[in-house]
Short mmCIF file of C-alpha atoms and ligand atoms in Angstrom, two decimals:
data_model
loop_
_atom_site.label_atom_id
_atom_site.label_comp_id
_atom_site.label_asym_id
_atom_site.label_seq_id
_atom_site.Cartn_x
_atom_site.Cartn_y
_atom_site.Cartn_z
CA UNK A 1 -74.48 1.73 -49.73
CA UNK A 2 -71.68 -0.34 -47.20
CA UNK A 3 -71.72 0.65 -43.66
CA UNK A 4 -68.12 0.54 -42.35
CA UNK A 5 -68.42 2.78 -39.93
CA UNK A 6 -70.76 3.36 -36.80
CA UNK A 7 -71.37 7.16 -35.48
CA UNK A 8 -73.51 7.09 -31.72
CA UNK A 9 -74.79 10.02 -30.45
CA UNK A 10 -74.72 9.56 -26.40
CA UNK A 11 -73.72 6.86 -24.30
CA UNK A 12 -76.89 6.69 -21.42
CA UNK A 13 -78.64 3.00 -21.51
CA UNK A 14 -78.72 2.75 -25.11
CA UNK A 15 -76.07 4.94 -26.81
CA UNK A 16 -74.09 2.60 -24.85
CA UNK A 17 -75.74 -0.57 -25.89
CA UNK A 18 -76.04 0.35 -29.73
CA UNK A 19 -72.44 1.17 -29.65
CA UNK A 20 -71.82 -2.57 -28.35
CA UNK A 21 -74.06 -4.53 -30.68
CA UNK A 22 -72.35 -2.49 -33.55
CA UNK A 23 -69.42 -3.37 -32.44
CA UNK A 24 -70.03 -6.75 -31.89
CA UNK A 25 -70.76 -7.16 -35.27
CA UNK A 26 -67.80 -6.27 -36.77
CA UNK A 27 -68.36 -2.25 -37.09
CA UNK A 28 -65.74 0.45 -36.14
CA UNK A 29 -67.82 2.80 -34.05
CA UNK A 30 -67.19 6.20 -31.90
CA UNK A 31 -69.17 7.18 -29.34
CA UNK A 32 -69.57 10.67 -29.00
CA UNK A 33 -70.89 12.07 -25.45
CA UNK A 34 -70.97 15.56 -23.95
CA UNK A 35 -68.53 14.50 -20.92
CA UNK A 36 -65.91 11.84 -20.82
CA UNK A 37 -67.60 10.86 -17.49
CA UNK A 38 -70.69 9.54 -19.39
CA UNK A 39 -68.28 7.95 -22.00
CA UNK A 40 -67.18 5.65 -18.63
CA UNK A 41 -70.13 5.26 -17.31
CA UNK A 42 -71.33 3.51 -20.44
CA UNK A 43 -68.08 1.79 -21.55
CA UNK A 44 -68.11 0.44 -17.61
CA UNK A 45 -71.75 -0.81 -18.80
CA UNK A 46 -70.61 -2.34 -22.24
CA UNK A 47 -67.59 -4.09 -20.38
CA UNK A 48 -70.00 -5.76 -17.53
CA UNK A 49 -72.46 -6.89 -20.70
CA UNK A 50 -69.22 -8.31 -22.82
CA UNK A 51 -68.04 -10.43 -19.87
CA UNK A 52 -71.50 -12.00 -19.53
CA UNK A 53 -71.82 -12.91 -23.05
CA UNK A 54 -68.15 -14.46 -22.83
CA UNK A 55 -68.47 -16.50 -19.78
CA UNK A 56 -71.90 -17.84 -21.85
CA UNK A 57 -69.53 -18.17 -25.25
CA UNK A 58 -71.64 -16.31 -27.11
CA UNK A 59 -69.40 -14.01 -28.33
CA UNK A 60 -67.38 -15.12 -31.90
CA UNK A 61 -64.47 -13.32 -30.52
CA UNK A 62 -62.32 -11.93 -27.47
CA UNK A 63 -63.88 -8.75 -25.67
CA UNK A 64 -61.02 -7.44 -26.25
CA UNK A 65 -61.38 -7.22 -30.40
CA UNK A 66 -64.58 -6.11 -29.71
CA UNK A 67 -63.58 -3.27 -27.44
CA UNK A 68 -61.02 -2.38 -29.68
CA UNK A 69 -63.32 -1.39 -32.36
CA UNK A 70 -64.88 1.06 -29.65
CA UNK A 71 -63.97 4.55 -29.19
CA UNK A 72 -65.55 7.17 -26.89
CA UNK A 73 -64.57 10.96 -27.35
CA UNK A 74 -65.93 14.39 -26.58
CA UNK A 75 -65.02 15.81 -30.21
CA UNK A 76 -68.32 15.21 -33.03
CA UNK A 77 -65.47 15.94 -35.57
CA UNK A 78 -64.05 12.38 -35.00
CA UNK A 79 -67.73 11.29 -36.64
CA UNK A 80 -66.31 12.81 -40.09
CA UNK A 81 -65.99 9.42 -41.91
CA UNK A 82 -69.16 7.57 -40.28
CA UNK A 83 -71.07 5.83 -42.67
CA UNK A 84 -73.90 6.09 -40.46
CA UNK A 85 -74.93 8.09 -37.01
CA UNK A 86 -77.39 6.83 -34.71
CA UNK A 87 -78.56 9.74 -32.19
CA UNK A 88 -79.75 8.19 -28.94
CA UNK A 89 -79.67 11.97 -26.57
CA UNK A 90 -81.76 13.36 -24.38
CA UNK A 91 -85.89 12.64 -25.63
CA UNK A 92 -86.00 16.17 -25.92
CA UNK A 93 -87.13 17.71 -29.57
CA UNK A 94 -85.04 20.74 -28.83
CA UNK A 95 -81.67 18.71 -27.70
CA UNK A 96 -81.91 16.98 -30.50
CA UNK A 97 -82.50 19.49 -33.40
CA UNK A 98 -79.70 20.93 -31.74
CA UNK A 99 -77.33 18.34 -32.26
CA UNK A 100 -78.42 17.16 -35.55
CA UNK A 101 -77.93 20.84 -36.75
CA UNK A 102 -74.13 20.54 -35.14
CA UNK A 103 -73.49 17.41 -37.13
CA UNK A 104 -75.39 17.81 -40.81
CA UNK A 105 -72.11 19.93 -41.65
CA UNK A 106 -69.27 17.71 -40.48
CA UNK A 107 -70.64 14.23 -41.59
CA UNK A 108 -70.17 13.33 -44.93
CA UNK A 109 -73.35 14.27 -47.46
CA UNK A 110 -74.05 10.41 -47.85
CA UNK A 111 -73.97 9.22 -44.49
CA UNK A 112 -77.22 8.35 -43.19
CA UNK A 113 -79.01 9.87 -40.02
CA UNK A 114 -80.77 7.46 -37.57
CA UNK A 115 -82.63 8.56 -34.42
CA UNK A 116 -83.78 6.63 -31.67
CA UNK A 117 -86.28 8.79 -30.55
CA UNK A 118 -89.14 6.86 -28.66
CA UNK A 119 -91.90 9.33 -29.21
CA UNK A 120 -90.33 12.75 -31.23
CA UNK A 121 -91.49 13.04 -34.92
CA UNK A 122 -88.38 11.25 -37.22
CA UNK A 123 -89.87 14.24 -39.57
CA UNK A 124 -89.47 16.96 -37.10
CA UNK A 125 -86.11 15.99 -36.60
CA UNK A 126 -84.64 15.47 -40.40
CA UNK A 127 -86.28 19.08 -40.61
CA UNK A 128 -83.16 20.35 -38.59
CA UNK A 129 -80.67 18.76 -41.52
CA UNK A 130 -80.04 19.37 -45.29
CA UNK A 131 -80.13 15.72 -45.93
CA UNK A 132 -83.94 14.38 -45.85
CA UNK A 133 -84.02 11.73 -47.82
CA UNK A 134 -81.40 10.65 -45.71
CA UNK A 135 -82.56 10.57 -42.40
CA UNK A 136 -84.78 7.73 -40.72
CA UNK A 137 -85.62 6.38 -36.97
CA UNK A 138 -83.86 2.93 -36.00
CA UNK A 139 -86.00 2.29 -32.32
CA UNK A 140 -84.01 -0.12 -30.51
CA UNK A 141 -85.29 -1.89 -26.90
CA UNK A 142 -83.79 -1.75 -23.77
CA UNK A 143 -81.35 -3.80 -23.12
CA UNK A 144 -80.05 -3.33 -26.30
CA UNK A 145 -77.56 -6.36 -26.30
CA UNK A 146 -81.05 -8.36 -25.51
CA UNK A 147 -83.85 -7.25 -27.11
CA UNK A 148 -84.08 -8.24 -30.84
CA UNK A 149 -86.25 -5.71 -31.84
CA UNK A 150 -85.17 -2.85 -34.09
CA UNK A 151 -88.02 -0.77 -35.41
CA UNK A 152 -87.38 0.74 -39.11
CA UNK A 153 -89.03 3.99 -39.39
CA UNK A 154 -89.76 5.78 -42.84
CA UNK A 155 -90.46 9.01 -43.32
CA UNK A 156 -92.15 10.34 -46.89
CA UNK A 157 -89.07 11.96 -47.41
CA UNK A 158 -86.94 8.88 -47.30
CA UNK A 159 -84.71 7.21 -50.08
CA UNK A 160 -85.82 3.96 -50.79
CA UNK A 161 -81.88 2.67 -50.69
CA UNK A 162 -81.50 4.21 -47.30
CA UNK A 163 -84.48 2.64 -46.09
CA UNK A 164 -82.97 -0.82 -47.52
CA UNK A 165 -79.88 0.29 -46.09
CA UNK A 166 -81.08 0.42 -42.42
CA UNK A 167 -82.88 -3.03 -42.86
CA UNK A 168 -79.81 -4.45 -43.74
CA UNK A 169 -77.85 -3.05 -40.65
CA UNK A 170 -80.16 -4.18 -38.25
CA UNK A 171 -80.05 -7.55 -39.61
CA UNK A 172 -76.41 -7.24 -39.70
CA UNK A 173 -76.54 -6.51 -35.58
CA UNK A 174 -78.46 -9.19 -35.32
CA UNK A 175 -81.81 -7.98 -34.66
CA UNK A 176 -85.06 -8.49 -36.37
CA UNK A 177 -86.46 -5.27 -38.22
CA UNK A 178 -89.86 -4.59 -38.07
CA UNK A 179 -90.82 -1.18 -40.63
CA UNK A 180 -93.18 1.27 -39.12
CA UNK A 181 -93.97 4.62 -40.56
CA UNK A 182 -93.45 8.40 -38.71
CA UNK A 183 -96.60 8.07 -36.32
CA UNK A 184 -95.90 9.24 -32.91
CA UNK A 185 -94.27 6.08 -30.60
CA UNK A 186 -94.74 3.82 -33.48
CA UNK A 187 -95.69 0.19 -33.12
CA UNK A 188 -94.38 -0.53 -29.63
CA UNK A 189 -94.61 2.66 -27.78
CA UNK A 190 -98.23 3.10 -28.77
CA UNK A 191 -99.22 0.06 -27.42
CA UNK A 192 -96.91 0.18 -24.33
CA UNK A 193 -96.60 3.52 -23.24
CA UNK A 194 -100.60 3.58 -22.56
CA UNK A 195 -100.45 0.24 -20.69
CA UNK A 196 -97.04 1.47 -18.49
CA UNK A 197 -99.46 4.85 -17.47
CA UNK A 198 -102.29 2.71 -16.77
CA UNK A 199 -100.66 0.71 -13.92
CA UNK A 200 -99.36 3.83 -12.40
CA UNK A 201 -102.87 5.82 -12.87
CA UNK A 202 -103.95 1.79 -11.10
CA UNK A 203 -101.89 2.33 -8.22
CA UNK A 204 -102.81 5.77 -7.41
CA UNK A 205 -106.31 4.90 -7.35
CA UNK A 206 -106.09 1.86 -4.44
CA UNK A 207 -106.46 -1.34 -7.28
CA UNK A 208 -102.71 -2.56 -5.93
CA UNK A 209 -99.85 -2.27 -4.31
CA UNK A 210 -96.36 -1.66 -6.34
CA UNK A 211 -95.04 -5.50 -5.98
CA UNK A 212 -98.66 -6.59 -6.55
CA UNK A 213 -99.49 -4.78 -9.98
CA UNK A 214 -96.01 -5.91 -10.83
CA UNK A 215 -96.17 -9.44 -10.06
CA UNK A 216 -99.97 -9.44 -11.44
CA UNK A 217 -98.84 -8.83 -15.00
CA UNK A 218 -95.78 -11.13 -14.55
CA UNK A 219 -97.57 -14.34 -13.68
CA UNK A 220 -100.99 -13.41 -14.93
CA UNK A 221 -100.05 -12.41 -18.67
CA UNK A 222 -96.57 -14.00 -18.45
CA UNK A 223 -94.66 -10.49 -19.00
CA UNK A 224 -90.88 -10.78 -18.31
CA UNK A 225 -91.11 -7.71 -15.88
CA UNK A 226 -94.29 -6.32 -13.88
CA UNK A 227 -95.33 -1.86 -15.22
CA UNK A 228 -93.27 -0.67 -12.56
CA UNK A 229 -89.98 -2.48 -13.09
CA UNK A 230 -90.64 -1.44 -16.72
CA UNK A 231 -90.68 1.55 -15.83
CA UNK A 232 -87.84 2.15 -13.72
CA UNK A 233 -85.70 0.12 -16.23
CA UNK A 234 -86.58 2.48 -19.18
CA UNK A 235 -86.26 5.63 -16.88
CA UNK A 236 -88.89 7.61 -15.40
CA UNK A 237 -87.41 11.51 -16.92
CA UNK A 238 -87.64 9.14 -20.58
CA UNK A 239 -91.15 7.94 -19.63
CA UNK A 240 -91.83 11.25 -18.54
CA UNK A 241 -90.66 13.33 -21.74
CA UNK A 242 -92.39 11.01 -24.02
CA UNK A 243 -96.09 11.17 -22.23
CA UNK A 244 -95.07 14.90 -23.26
CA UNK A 245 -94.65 14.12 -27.05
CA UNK A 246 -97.36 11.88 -27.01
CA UNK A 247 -99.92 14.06 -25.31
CA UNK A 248 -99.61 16.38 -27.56
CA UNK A 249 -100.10 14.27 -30.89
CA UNK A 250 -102.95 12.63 -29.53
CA UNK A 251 -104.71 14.72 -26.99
CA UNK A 252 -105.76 11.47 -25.27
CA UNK A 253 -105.39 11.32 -21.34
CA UNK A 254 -104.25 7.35 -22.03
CA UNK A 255 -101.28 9.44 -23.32
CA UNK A 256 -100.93 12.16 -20.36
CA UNK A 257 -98.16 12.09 -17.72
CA UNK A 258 -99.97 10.66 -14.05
CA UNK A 259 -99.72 13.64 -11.60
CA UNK A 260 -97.32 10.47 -9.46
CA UNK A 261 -94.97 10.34 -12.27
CA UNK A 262 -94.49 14.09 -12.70
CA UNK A 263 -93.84 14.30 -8.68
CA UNK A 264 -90.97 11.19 -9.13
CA UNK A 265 -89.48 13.26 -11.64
CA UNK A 266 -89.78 16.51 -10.23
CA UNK A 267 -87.77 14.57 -7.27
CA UNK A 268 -85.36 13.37 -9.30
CA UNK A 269 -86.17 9.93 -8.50
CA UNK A 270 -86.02 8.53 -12.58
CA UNK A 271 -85.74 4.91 -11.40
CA UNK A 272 -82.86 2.63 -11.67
CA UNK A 273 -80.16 4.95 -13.20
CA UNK A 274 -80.92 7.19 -10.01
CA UNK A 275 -80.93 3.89 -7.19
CA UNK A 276 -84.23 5.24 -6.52
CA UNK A 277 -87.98 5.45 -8.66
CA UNK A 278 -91.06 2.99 -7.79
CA UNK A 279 -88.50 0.51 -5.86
CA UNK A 280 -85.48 1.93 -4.22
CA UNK A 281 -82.37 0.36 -5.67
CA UNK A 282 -79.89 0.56 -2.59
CA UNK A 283 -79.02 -3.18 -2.66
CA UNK A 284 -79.91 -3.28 -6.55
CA UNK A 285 -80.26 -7.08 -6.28
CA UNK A 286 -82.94 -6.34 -3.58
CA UNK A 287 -85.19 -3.61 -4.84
CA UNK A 288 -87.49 -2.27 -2.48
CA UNK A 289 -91.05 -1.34 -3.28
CA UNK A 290 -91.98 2.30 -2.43
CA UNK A 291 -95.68 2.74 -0.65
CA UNK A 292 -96.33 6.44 -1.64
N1 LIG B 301 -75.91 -7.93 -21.33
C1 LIG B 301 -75.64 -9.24 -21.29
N2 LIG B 301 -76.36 -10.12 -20.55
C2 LIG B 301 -77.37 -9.61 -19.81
C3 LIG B 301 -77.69 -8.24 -19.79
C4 LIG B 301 -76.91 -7.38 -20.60
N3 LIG B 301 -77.14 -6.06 -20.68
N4 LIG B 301 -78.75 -8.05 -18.96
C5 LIG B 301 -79.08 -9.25 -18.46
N5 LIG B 301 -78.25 -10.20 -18.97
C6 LIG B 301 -78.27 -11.63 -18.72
C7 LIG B 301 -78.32 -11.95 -17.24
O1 LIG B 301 -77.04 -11.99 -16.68
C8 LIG B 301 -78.99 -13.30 -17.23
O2 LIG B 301 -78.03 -14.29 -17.52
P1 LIG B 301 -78.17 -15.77 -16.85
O3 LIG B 301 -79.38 -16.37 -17.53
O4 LIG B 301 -76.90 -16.43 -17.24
O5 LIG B 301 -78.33 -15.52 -15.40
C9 LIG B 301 -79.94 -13.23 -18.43
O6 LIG B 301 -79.48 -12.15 -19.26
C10 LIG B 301 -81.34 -12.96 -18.01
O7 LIG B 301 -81.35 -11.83 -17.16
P2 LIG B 301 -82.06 -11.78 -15.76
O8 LIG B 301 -82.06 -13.13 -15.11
O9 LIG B 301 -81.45 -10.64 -15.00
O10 LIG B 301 -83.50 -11.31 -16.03
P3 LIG B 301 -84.63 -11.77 -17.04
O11 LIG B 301 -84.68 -13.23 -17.25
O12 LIG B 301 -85.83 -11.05 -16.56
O13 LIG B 301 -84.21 -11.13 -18.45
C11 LIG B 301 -84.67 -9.15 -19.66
C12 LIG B 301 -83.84 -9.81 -18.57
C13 LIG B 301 -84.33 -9.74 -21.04
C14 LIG B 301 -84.28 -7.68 -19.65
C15 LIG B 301 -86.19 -9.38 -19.40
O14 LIG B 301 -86.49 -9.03 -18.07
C16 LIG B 301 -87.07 -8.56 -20.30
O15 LIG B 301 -87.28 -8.89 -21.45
N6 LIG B 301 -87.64 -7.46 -19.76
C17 LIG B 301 -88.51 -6.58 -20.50
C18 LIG B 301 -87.68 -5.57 -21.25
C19 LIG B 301 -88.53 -4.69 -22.11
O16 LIG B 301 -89.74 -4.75 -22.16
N7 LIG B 301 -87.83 -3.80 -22.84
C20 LIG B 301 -88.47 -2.83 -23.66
C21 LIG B 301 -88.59 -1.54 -22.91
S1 LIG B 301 -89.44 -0.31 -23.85
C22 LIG B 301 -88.26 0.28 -24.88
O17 LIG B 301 -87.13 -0.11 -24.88
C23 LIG B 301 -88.72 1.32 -25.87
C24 LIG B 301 -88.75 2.73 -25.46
O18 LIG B 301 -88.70 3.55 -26.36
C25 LIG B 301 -88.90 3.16 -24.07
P1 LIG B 302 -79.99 8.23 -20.94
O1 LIG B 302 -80.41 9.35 -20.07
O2 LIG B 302 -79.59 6.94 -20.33
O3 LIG B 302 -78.77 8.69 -21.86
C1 LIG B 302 -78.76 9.85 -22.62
C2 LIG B 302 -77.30 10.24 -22.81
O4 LIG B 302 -77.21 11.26 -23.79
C3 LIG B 302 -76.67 10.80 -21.51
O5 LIG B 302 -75.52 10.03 -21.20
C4 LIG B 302 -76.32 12.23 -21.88
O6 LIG B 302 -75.10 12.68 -21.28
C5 LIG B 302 -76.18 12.14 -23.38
N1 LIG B 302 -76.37 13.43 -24.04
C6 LIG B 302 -77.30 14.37 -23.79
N2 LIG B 302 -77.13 15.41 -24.61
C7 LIG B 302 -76.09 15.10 -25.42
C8 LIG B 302 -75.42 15.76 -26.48
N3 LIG B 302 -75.82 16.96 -26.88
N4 LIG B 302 -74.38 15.12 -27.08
C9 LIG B 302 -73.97 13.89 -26.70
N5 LIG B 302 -74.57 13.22 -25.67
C10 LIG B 302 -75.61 13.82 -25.06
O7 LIG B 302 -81.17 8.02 -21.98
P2 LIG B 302 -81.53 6.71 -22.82
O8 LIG B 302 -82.47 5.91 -22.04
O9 LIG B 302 -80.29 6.13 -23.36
O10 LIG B 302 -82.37 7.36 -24.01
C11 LIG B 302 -81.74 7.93 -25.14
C12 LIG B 302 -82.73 7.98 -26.29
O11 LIG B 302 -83.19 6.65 -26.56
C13 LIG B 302 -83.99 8.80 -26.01
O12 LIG B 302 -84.39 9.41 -27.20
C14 LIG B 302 -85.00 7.74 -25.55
O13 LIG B 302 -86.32 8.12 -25.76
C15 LIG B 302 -84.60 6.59 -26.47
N6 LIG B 302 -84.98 5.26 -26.00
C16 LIG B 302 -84.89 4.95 -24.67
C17 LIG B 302 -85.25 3.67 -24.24
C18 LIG B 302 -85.17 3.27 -22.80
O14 LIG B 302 -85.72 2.23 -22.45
N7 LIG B 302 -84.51 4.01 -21.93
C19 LIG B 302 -85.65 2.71 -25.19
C20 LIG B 302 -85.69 3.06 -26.55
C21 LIG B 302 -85.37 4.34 -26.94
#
């Protein structure tokens, strides 16, 4: 199967960036969001991330061409003739059936379903469509136009050419596909989600301060960002829903939601997208450290 065209669900952090590496690669791709303020917000994001690539000359054409393969709109009809919709809403497992539910009828009956859950079963969601065999998880990283990861996920109801299919478009976006099978956070997420709760569950029990657990993992193990600028960069309300999913699969506390975590969210403090989480983001080239 040829993908011409790109469907996103959502344009947070990484509707926004999927719809940009699609389009960088030559895709036509629509954007659909529930407001046309989020459809801004994002396409404000994708415009900031095109100029950087351009003053670097990375780019193999004008932002412009690239942007002009972009459209944002309200409407799900306008994803009739996508040859492929990525859903990147909400982590929430009812949000999402929801949506996919709205969409099974207006896409066409080959076009392939992707979610980028972080945590929710690909299974549990493909259960909301009449179109299993089409239907997988593409995981992307945060920032999308950085990260070269794209986890491939398979479900046992998935069509082998589908599955080769999505292989092929993440290679075609550039990224390198690693395949992982429906297990709850996959490859990544089961190995970092544990790790990200552990420094917080650290902190609340006197090991370190914020900037020192951060700056700890940074120049001790060499990791590009310390647990708690992780974690403010993925989004605490994310963070938070998936300890939810995860929790439940495992029953294993490395999995449960720190009672700090809960209280940031409760607060509605979800970390950079906010200006405020474990650093406060008022100058957000000077993030301050909270001492809670
Ligand atoms: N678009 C284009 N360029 C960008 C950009 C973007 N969105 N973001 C940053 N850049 C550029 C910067 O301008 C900078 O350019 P210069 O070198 O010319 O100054 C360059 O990229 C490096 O950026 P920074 O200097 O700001 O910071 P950095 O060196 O720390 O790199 C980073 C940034 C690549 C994000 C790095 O910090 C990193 O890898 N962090 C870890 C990210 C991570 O772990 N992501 C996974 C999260 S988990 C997840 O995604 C899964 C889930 O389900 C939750
Ligand atoms: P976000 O909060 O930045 O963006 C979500 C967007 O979805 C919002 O703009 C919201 O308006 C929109 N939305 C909600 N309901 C919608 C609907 N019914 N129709 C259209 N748009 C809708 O969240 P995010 O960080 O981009 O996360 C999105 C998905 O990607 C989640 O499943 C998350 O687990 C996953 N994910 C997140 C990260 C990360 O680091 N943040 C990394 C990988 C995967």
């Amino acid at each position: 199967m040829t993908i011409h065209k790109v469907g996103v669900l959502g344009c947070g952090l990484m509707g926004s960036g999927i719809a940009q590496v699609s389009a960088t690669a030559g895709f036509k791709v629509t954007v659909v969001e529930v407001e046309q303020k989020f459809i801004e917000k994002g396409f404000a994001g994708i415009e900031k991330s095109l100029t950087k690539f351009a003053e670097k000359g990375t780019l193999t054409e004008k932002p412009d061409s690239i942007r002009a393969r972009l459209k944002g709109t309200t409407n799900k009809q306008e994803l009739a003739d996508c040859d492929i919709i990525i859903e990147a809403i909400v982590e929430n497992v009812e949000e999402k059936k929801k949506m996919y539910e709205s969409i099974d009828g207006i896409a066409k009956k080959d076009t392939i379903f992707a979610t980028n859950t972080s945590s929710i079963s690909v299974t549990e969601l493909l259960s909301a469509t009449n179109r299993p065999d089409r239907f997988i998880g593409l995981h992307f990283f945060n920032p999308v136009p950085l990260m070269k990861l794209v986890e491939v996920v398979r479900t046992i109801a998935t069509a082998n050419d589908v599955y080769d299919t999505a292989i092929e478009f993440a290679k075609k976006l550039g990224k390198v596909p690693v395949r992982t099978s429906d297990r709850t956070g996959f490859i990544v997420n089961r190995l970092l989600v544990p790790y990200l709760l552990d420094a917080i569950r650290a902190y609340e029990e006197g090991v370190g301060s914020i900037p020192d657990i951060d700056n700890a993992m940074k120049l001790g193990c060499g990791y590009p960002m310390g647990p708690f600028t992780l974690l403010d960069f993925v989004g605490l309300d994310t963070t938070y829903y998936i300890t939810h999913v995860m929790y439940d699969e495992f029953k294993e506390r490395r999995f449960a939601s720190p009672p700090l975590l809960k209280r940031l969210v409760l607060a509605g403090w979800y970390g950079r997208k906010t200006g405020k989480g474990f650093y406060d983001y008022a100058d957000p080239n000077k993030p301050v450290p909270a001492n809670f």
